[in-house]
Coordinates of C-alpha atoms in Angstrom, one line a residue:
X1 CA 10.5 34.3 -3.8
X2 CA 10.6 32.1 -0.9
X3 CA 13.3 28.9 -1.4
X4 CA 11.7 25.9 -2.3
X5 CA 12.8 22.4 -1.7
X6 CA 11.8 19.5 -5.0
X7 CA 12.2 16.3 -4.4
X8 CA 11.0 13.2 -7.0
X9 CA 10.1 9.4 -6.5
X10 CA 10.5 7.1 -8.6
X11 CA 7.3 4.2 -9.5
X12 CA 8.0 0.4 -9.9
X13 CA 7.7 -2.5 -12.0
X14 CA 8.3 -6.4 -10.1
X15 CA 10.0 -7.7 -12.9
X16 CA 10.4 -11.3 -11.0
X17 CA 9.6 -12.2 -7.5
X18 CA 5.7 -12.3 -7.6
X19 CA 4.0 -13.4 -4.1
X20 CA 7.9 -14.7 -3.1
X21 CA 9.0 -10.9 -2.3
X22 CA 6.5 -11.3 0.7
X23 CA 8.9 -13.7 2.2
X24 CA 12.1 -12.6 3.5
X25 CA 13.5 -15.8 2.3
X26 CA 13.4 -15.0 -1.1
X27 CA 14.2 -11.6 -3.4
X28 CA 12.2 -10.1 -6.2
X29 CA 13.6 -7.9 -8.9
X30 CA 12.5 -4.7 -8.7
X31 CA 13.1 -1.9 -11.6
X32 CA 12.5 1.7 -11.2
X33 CA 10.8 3.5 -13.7
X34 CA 11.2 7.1 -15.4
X35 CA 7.6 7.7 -14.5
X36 CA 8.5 9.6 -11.2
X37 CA 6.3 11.8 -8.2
X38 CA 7.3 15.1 -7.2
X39 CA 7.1 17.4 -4.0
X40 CA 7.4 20.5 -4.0
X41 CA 7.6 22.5 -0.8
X42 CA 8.3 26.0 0.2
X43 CA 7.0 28.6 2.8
X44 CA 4.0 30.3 2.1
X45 CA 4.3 33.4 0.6
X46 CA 1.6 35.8 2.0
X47 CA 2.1 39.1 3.8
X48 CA 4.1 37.7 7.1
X49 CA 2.2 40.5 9.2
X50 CA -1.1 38.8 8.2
X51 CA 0.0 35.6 9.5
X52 CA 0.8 36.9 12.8
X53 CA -1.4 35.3 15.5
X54 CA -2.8 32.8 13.4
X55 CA -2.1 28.9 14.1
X56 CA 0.7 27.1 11.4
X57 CA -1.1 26.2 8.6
X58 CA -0.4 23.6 5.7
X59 CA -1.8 23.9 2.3
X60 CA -1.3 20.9 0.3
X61 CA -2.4 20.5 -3.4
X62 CA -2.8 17.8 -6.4
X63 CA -3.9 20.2 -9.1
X64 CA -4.0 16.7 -11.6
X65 CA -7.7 16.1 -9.6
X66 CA -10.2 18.0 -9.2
X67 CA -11.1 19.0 -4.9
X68 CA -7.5 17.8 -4.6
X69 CA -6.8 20.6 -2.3
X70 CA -6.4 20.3 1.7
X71 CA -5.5 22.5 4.5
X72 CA -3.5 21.9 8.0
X73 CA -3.7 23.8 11.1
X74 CA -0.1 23.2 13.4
X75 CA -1.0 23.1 16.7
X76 CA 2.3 22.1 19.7
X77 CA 1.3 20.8 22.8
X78 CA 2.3 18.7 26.0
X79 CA 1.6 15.7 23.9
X80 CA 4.0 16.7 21.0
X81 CA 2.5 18.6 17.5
X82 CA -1.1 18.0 16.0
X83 CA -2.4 18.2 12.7
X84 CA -5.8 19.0 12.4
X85 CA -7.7 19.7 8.4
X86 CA -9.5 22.7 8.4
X87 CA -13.1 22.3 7.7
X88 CA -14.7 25.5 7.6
X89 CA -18.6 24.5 7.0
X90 CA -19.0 21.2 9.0
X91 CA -22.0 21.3 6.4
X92 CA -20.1 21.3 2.8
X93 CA -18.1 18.0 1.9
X94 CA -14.4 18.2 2.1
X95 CA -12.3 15.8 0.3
X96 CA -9.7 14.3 2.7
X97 CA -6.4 12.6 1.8
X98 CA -4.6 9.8 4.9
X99 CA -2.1 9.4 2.8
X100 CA -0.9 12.9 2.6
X101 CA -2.6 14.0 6.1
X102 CA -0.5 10.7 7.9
X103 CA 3.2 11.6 6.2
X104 CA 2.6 15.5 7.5
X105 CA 1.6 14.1 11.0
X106 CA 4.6 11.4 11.1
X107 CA 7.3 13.3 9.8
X108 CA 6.6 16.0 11.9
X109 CA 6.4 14.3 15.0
X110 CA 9.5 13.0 14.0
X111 CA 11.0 16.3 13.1
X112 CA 9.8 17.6 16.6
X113 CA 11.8 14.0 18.4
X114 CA 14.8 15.2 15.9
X115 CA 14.6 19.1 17.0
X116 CA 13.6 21.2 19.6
X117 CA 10.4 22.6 19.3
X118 CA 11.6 25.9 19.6
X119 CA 13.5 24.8 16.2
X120 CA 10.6 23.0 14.4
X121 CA 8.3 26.1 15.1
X122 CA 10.6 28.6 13.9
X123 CA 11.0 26.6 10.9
X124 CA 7.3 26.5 10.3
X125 CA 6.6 30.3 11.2
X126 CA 5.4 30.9 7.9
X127 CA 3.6 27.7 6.9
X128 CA 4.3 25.5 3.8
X129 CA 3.0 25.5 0.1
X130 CA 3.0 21.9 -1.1
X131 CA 2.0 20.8 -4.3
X132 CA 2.4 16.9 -5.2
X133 CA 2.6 16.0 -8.7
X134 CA 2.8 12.8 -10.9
X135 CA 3.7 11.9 -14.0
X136 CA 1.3 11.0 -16.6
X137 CA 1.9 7.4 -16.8
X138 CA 0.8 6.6 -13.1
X139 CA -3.0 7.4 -14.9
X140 CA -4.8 6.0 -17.7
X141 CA -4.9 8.3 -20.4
X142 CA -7.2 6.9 -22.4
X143 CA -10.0 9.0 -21.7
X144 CA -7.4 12.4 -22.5
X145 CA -5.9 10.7 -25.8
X146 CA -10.0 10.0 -26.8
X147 CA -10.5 13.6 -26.3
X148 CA -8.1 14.5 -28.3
X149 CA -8.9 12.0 -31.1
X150 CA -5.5 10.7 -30.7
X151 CA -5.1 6.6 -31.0
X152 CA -3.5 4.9 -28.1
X153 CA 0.5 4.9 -28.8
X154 CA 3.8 6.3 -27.3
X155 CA 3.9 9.0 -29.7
X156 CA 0.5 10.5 -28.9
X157 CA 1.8 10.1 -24.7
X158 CA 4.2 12.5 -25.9
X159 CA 1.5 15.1 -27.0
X160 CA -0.3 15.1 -23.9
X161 CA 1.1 18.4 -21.6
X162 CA 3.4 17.4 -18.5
X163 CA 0.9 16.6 -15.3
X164 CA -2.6 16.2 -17.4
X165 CA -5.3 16.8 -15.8
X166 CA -7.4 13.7 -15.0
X167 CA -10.5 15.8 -15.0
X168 CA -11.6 13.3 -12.0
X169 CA -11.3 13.3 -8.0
X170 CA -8.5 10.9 -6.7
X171 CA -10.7 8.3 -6.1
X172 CA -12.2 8.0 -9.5
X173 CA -8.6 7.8 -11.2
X174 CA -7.9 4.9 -12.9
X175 CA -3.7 4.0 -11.9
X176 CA -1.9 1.8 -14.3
X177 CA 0.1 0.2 -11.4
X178 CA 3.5 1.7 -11.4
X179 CA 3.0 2.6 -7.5
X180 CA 1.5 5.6 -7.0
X181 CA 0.9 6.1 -3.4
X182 CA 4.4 4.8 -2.5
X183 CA 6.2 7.4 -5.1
X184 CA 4.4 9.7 -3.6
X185 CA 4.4 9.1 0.5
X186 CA 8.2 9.0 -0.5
X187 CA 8.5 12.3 -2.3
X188 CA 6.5 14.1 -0.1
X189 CA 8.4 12.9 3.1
X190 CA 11.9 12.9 1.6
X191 CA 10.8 16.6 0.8
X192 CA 10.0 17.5 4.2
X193 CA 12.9 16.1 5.8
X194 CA 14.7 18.0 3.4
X195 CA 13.1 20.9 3.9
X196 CA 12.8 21.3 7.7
X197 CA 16.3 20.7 8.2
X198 CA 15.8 17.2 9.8
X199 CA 18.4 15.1 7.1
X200 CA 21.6 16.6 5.7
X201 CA 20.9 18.5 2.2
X202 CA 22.8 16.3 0.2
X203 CA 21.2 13.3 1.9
X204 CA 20.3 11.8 -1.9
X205 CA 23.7 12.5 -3.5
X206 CA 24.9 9.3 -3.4
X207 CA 23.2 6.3 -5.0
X208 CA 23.0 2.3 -4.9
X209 CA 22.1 -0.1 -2.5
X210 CA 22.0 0.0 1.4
X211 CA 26.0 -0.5 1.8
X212 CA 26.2 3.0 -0.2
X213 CA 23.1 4.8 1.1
X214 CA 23.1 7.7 3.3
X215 CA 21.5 8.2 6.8
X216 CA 19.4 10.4 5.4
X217 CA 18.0 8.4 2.5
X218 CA 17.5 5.5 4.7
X219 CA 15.7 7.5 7.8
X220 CA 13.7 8.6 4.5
X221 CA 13.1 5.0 3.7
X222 CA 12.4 3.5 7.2
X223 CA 9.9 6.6 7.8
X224 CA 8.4 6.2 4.3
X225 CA 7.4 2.5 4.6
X226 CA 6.1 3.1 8.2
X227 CA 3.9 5.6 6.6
X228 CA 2.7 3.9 3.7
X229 CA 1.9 0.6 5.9
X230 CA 0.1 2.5 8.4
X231 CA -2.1 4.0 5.8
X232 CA -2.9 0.7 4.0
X233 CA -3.5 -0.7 7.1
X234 CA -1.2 -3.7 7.2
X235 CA 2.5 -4.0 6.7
X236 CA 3.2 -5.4 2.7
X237 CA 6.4 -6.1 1.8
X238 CA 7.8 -2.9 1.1
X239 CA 9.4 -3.4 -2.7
X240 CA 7.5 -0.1 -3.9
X241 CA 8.8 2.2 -1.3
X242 CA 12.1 0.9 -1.7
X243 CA 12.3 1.3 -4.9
X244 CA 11.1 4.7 -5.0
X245 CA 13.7 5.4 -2.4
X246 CA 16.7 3.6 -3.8
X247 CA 15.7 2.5 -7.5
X248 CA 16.2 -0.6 -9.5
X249 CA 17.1 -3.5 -7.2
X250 CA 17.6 -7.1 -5.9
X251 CA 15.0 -6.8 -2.8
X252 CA 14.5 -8.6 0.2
X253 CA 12.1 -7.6 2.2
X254 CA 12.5 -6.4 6.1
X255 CA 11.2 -8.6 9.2
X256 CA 7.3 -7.1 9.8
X257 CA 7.9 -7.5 13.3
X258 CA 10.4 -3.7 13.0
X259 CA 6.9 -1.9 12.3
X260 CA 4.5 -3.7 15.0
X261 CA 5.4 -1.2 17.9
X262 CA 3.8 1.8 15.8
X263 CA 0.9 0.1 14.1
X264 CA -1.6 0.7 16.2
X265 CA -4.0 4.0 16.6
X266 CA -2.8 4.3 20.2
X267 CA 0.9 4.6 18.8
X268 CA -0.1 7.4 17.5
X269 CA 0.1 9.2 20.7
X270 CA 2.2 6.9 22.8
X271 CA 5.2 5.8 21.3
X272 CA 8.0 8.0 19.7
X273 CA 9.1 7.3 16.4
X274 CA 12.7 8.0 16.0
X275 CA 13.8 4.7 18.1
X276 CA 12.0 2.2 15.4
X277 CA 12.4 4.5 12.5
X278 CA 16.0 5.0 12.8
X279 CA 18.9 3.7 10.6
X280 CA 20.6 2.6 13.2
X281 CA 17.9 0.2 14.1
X282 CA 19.1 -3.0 13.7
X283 CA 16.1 -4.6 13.2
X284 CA 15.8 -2.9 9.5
X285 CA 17.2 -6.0 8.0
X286 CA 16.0 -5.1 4.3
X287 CA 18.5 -6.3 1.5
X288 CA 19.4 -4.2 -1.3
X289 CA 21.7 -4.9 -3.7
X290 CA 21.9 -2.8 -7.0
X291 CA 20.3 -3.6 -10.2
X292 CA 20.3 -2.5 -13.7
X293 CA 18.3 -3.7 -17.3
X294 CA 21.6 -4.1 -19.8
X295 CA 22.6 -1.3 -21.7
X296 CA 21.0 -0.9 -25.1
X297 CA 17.7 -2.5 -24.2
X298 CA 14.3 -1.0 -23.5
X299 CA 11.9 -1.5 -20.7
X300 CA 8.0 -1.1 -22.7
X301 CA 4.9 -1.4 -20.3
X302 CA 1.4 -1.3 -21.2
X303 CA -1.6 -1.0 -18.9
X304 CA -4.6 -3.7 -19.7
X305 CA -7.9 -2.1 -19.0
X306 CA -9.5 -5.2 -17.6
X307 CA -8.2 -5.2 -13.4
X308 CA -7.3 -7.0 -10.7
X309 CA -8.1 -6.9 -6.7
X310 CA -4.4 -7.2 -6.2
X311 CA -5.3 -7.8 -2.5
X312 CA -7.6 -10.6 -3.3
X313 CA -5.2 -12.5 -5.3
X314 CA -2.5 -12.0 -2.9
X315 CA -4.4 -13.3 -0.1
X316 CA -5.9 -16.5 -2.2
X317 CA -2.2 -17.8 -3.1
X318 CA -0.8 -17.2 0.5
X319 CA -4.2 -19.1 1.4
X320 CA -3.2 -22.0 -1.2
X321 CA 0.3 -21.9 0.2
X322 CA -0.8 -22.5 3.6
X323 CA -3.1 -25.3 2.6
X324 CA -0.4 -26.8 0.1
X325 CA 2.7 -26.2 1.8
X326 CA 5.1 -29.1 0.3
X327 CA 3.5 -28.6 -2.9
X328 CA 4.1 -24.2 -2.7
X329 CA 7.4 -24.7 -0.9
X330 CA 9.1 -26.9 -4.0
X331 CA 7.4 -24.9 -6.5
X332 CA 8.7 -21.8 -4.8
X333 CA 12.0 -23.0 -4.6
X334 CA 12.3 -23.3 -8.5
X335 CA 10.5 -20.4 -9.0
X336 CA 13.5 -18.5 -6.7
X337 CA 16.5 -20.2 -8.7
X338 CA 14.4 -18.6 -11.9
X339 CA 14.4 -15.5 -10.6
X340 CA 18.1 -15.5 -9.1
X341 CA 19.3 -16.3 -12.4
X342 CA 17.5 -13.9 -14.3
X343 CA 18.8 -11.1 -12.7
X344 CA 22.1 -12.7 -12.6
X345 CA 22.3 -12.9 -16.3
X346 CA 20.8 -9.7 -16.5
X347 CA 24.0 -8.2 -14.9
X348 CA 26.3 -10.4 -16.1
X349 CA 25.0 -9.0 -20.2
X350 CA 25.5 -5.2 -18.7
X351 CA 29.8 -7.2 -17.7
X352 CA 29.4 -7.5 -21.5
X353 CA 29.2 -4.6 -22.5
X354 CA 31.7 -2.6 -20.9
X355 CA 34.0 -5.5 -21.5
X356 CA 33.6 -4.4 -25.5
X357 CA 30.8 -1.9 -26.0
X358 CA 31.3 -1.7 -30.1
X359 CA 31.2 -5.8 -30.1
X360 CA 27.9 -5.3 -28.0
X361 CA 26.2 -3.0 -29.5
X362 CA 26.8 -4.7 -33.2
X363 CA 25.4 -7.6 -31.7
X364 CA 22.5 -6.1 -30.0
X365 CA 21.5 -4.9 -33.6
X366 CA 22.1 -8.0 -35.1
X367 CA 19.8 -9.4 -32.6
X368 CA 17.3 -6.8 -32.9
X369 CA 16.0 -8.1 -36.4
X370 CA 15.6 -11.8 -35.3
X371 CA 13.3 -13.3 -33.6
X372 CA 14.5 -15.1 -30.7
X373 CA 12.7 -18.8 -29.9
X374 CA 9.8 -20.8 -30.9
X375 CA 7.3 -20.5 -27.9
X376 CA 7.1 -23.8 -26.1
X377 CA 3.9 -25.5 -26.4
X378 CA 4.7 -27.2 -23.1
X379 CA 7.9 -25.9 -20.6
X380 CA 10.3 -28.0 -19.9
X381 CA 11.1 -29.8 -17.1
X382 CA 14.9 -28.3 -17.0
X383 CA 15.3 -24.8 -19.3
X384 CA 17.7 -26.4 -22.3
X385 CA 17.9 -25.1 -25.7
X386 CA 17.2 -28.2 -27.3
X387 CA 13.3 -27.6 -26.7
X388 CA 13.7 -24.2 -28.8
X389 CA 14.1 -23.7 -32.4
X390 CA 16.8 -21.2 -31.8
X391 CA 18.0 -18.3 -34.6
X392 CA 20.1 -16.0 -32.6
X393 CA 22.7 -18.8 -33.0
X394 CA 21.7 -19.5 -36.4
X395 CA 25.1 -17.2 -37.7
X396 CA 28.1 -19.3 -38.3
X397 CA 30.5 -16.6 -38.7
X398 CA 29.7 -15.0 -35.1
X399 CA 32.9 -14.4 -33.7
X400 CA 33.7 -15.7 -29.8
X401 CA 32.8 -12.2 -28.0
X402 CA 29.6 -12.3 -30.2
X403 CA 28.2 -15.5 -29.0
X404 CA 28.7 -14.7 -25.8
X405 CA 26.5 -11.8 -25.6
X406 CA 24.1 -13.9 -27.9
X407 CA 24.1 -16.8 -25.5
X408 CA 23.7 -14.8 -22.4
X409 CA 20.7 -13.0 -24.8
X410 CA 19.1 -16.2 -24.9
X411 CA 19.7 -17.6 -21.4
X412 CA 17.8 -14.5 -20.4
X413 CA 15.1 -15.3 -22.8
X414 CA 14.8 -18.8 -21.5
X415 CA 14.8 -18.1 -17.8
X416 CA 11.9 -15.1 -18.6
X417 CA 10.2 -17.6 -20.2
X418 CA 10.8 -20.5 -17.6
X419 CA 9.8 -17.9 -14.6
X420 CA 5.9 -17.7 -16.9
X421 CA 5.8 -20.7 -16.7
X422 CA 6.3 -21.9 -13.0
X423 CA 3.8 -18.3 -12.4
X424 CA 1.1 -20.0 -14.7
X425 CA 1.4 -23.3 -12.4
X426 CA 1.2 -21.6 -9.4
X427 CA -1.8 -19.7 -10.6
X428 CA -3.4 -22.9 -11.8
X429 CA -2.3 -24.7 -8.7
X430 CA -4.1 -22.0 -6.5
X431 CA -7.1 -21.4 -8.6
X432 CA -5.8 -17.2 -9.2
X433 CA -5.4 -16.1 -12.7
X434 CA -1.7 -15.0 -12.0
X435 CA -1.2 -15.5 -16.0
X436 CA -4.7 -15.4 -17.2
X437 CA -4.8 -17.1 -21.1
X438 CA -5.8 -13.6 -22.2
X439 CA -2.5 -12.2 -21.5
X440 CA -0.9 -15.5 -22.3
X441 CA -2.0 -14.7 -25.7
X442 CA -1.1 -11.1 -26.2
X443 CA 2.3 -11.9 -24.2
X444 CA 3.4 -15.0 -26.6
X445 CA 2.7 -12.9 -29.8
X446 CA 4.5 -10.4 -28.6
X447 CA 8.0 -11.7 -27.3
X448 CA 7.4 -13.8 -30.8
X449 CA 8.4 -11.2 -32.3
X450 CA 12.0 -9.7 -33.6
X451 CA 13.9 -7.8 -31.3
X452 CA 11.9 -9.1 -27.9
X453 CA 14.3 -11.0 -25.5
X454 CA 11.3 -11.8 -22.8
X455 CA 8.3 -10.6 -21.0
X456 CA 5.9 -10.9 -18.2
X457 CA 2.8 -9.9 -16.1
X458 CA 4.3 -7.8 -13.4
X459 CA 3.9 -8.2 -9.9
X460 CA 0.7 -10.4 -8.6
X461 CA -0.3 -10.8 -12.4
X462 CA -3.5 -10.5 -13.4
X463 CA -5.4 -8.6 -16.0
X464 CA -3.6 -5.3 -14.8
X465 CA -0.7 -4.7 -17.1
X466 CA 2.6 -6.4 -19.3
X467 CA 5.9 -6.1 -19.6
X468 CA 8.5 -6.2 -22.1
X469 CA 12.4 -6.0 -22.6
X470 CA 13.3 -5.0 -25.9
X471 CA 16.5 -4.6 -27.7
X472 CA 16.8 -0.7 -28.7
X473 CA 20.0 -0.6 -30.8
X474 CA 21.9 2.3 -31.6
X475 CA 22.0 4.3 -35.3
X476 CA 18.3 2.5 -36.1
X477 CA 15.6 4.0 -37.8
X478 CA 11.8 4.6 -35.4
X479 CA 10.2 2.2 -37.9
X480 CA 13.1 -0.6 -37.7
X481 CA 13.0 -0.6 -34.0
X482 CA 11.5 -3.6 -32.0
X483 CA 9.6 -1.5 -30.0
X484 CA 7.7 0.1 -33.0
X485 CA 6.9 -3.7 -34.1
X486 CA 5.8 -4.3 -30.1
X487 CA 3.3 -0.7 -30.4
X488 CA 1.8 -2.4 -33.8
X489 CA 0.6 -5.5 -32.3
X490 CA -0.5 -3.6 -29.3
X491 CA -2.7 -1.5 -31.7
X492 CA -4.4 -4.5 -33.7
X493 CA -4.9 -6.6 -30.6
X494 CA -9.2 -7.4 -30.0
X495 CA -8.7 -9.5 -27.1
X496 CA -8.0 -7.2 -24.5
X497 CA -7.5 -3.1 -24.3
X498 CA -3.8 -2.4 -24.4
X499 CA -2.4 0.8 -24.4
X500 CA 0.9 1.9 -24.1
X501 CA 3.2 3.5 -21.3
X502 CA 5.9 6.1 -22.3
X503 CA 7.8 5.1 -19.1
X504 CA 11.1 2.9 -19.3
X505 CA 13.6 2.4 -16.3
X506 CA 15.1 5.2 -14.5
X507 CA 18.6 6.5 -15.3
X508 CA 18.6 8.0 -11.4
X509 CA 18.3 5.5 -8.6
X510 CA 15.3 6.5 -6.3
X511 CA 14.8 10.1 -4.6
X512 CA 16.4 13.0 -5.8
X513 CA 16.4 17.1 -5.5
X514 CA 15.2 18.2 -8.9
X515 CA 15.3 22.0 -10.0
X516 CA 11.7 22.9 -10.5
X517 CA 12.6 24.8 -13.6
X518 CA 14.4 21.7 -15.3
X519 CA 11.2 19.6 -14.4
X520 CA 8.6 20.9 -17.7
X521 CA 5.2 21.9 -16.6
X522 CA 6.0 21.9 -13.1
X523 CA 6.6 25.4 -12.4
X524 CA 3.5 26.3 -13.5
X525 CA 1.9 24.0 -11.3
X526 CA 3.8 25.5 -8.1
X527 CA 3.1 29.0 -9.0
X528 CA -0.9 28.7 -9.9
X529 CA -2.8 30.8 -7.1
X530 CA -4.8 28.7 -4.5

């Protein structure tokens, strides 16, 4: 069996940093989730002598979608390498795929500027076998739990098979937001490099942020967002591919400027990419600092099925920005020193923890059957507990090292709740349903409940999606937990579609090898025939 090379991406949730992670000025808070892409690539396996004479071909699949298959032809000339897709009746439709077909071109022109081309050819001799892959959360499932007559909740997720089919092509899909097309640009060039020799094998070993990060991984990532931004046609700010290349974080974003050299169609030919792409550009100047959920809580997401043109409401609020710019720059401002401290109290509850884990996780319990605050009718000016009817401090016999924890509990709850509220203004203040009252509604009754510390629409908002942090405390029965009590009110909500996601945030940061064998259903997958 010919050696094969797995690599996985992680997808993303923007927990805070909404429209401000598109300035390098300001950070978002970005967590990984366990919902990950996978690569797979290997040489293909036919009789070698029946290969000989014919050009370097590519097969690529996505057996989730139906005419998901596409085929390369290699070709090497003065120019550098080509990759052409085989059409074989001009007359019959072939799907086509620039995501995929742009990282095969780009990484191996890369590989060829890395290598000789005596090297890059002999590592192609045989052509490659890849099949892409992503978990079932990056898709609706509604249509496969219907099917099945199975209602919408975690525990029937976990009845559908690994990789389900969508039973639609690519285009028809409907994503849930978690980043699909940067998980998978990532784990399909991190798997090349791998694969034809171009980054050290153990390239993803270590984790963290960029002081901690390999070469490898970063030539990964600097290639990866290149890629992606070429494909979408403009240059975002880059938060999804980082993540999927280095995992939860504290992100700020890299100059757009690094990227303009090799935007354009005649780049394509003209410029190398090694100089721009390379770690050792200085002109990556991305921040990365390492970031974790605390320990004993639970990340739940749920996908709306009501949408949002992302892009429109993007575009609108940097429009109202523009137009507004004393107004947007103090309301920004505030809305930073939100999000700074939320992820700063965020850490500082995971310092609790390992500073007396048996205190912690008696408290995280305690916690779990309360509920936290009184919504506010109207925020405050200033985020102060005397606008809340507070019970997690309601115990008198909580000893010091409990109300600790419990205090940094609640100032996490207030600053989730404060960061809603400056998002509503801004919405408001721009005329782009960033909070719409819909998910106001189903947000509020949610993090009213016991056991939810805070919550949130998730990157540019709309009618997309919700998030939730949870406490799930240890030695607890499924029907005590407050994420069984989040899944009920899910369920009986009229006012919009909810249905659950089974992913939470990912133990591994970013890209890693996987064996295919420890990866369930994937196997099969990789050894289907064509």
């Amino acid at each position: 069996m010919a050696a094969i090379t797995v690599v996985s991406s992680p997808g993303k949730v923007l927990l805070a940093g909404g429209y401000l992670v598109l300035d390098p000025a300001f950070s978002g808070v970005v967590v990984s989730t366990s919902a990950r892409f996978y690569t797979a690539v290997r040489d293909i396996v036919d009789d070698a002598h029946a290969r000989a004479g014919r050009p370097i071909e590519i097969r690529v699949r996505s057996p989730q979608f139906v005419d998901a298959t596409w085929i390369y032809f290699i070709t090497f000339d003065v120019f550098g390498v080509r990759v052409e897709q085989a059409v074989n009746d001009p007359e019959t439709w072939v799907s086509s795929n620039k995501f995929v077909h742009l990282a095969l071109q780009r990484t191996l022109t890369l590989a060829l500027e890395a290598q000789s081309a005596g090297a890059l050819q002999n590592r192609l001799s045989y052509g490659l076998d890849i099949t892409i892959a992503g978990d079932n959360d990056f898709y609706s499932q509604r249509a496969q739990l219907a099917a099945r007559n199975l209602p919408p909740t975690l525990a029937s997720l976990s009845q559908l098979p690994p990789f389900t089919p969508t039973g639609v092509r690519l285009s028809d899909v409907h994503k849930t937001g978690l980043g699909s097309s940067a998980a998978l640009i990532t784990s399909l060039i991190s798997g090349l490099l791998l694969h034809l020799n171009v980054i050290p094998r153990d390239s993803f070993a270590t984790e963290g942020g960029t002081q901690s990060a390999s070469q490898g991984r970063r030539l990964a990532h600097n290639l990866s967002q290149y890629v992606h931004c070429f494909a979408q046609g403009k240059v975002g700010s880059g938060f999804d591919v980082s993540a999927a290349v280095f995992g939860s974080q504290l992100y700020t974003r890299f100059d757009p400027a690094v990227l303009q050299p090799l935007m354009s169609e005649e780049a394509l030919i003209s410029q190398p990419i090694l100089p721009t792409v390379s770690p050792s550009n200085i002109a990556w100047n991305y921040r990365v600092e390492p970031f974790k959920l605390p320990p004993l809580t639970r990340l739940m997401l749920a996908d709306v099925d009501a949408g949002s043109d992302t892009p429109s409401l993007v575009g609108r609020v940097l429009k109202w920005r523009q137009e507004s710019s004393a107004t947007a720059t103090a309301l920004w401002d505030a809305l930073d020193k939100l999000n700074q401290a939320l992820s700063k109290t965020l850490l500082q509850i995971s310092e609790l923890h390992a500073r007396d884990p048996a205190a912690y996780a008696k408290t995280v319990k305690y916690l779990s059957t309360l509920q936290s605050v009184q919504v506010c009718v109207e925020p405050p000016a200033a985020l102060s507990r005397s606008h809340f009817d507070d019970q997690w401090l309601a115990n008198p016999n909580m000893s010091e090292s409990d109300q600790q924890i419990i205090e940094a509990f609640c100032e996490a709850h207030l600053l989730s709740e404060g960061v809603r509220a400056k998002m509503r203004e801004m919405g408001t203040l721009a005329g782009v349903p960033i909070e719409p009252p819909e998910q106001t509604e189903l947000l509020d009754a949610c993090i009213s409940g016991a056991g939810v510390i805070g919550g949130g629409v998730p990157g540019a908002g709309g009618y997309d999606a919700i998030w939730l942090l949870v406490f799930e405390p240890l030695q607890c029965s499924p029907d005590d937990l407050p994420s069984r009590r989040v899944e009920y009110v899910w369920s009986k909500w009229t006012g919009l579609d909810v249905s659950p996601l089974s992913a939470s945030e990912s133990v591994a940061k970013g890209v890693r090898v996987e064996d295919v064998a420890a990866v369930p259903g994937l196997q099969t997958l990789v050894d289907a025939p064509w």
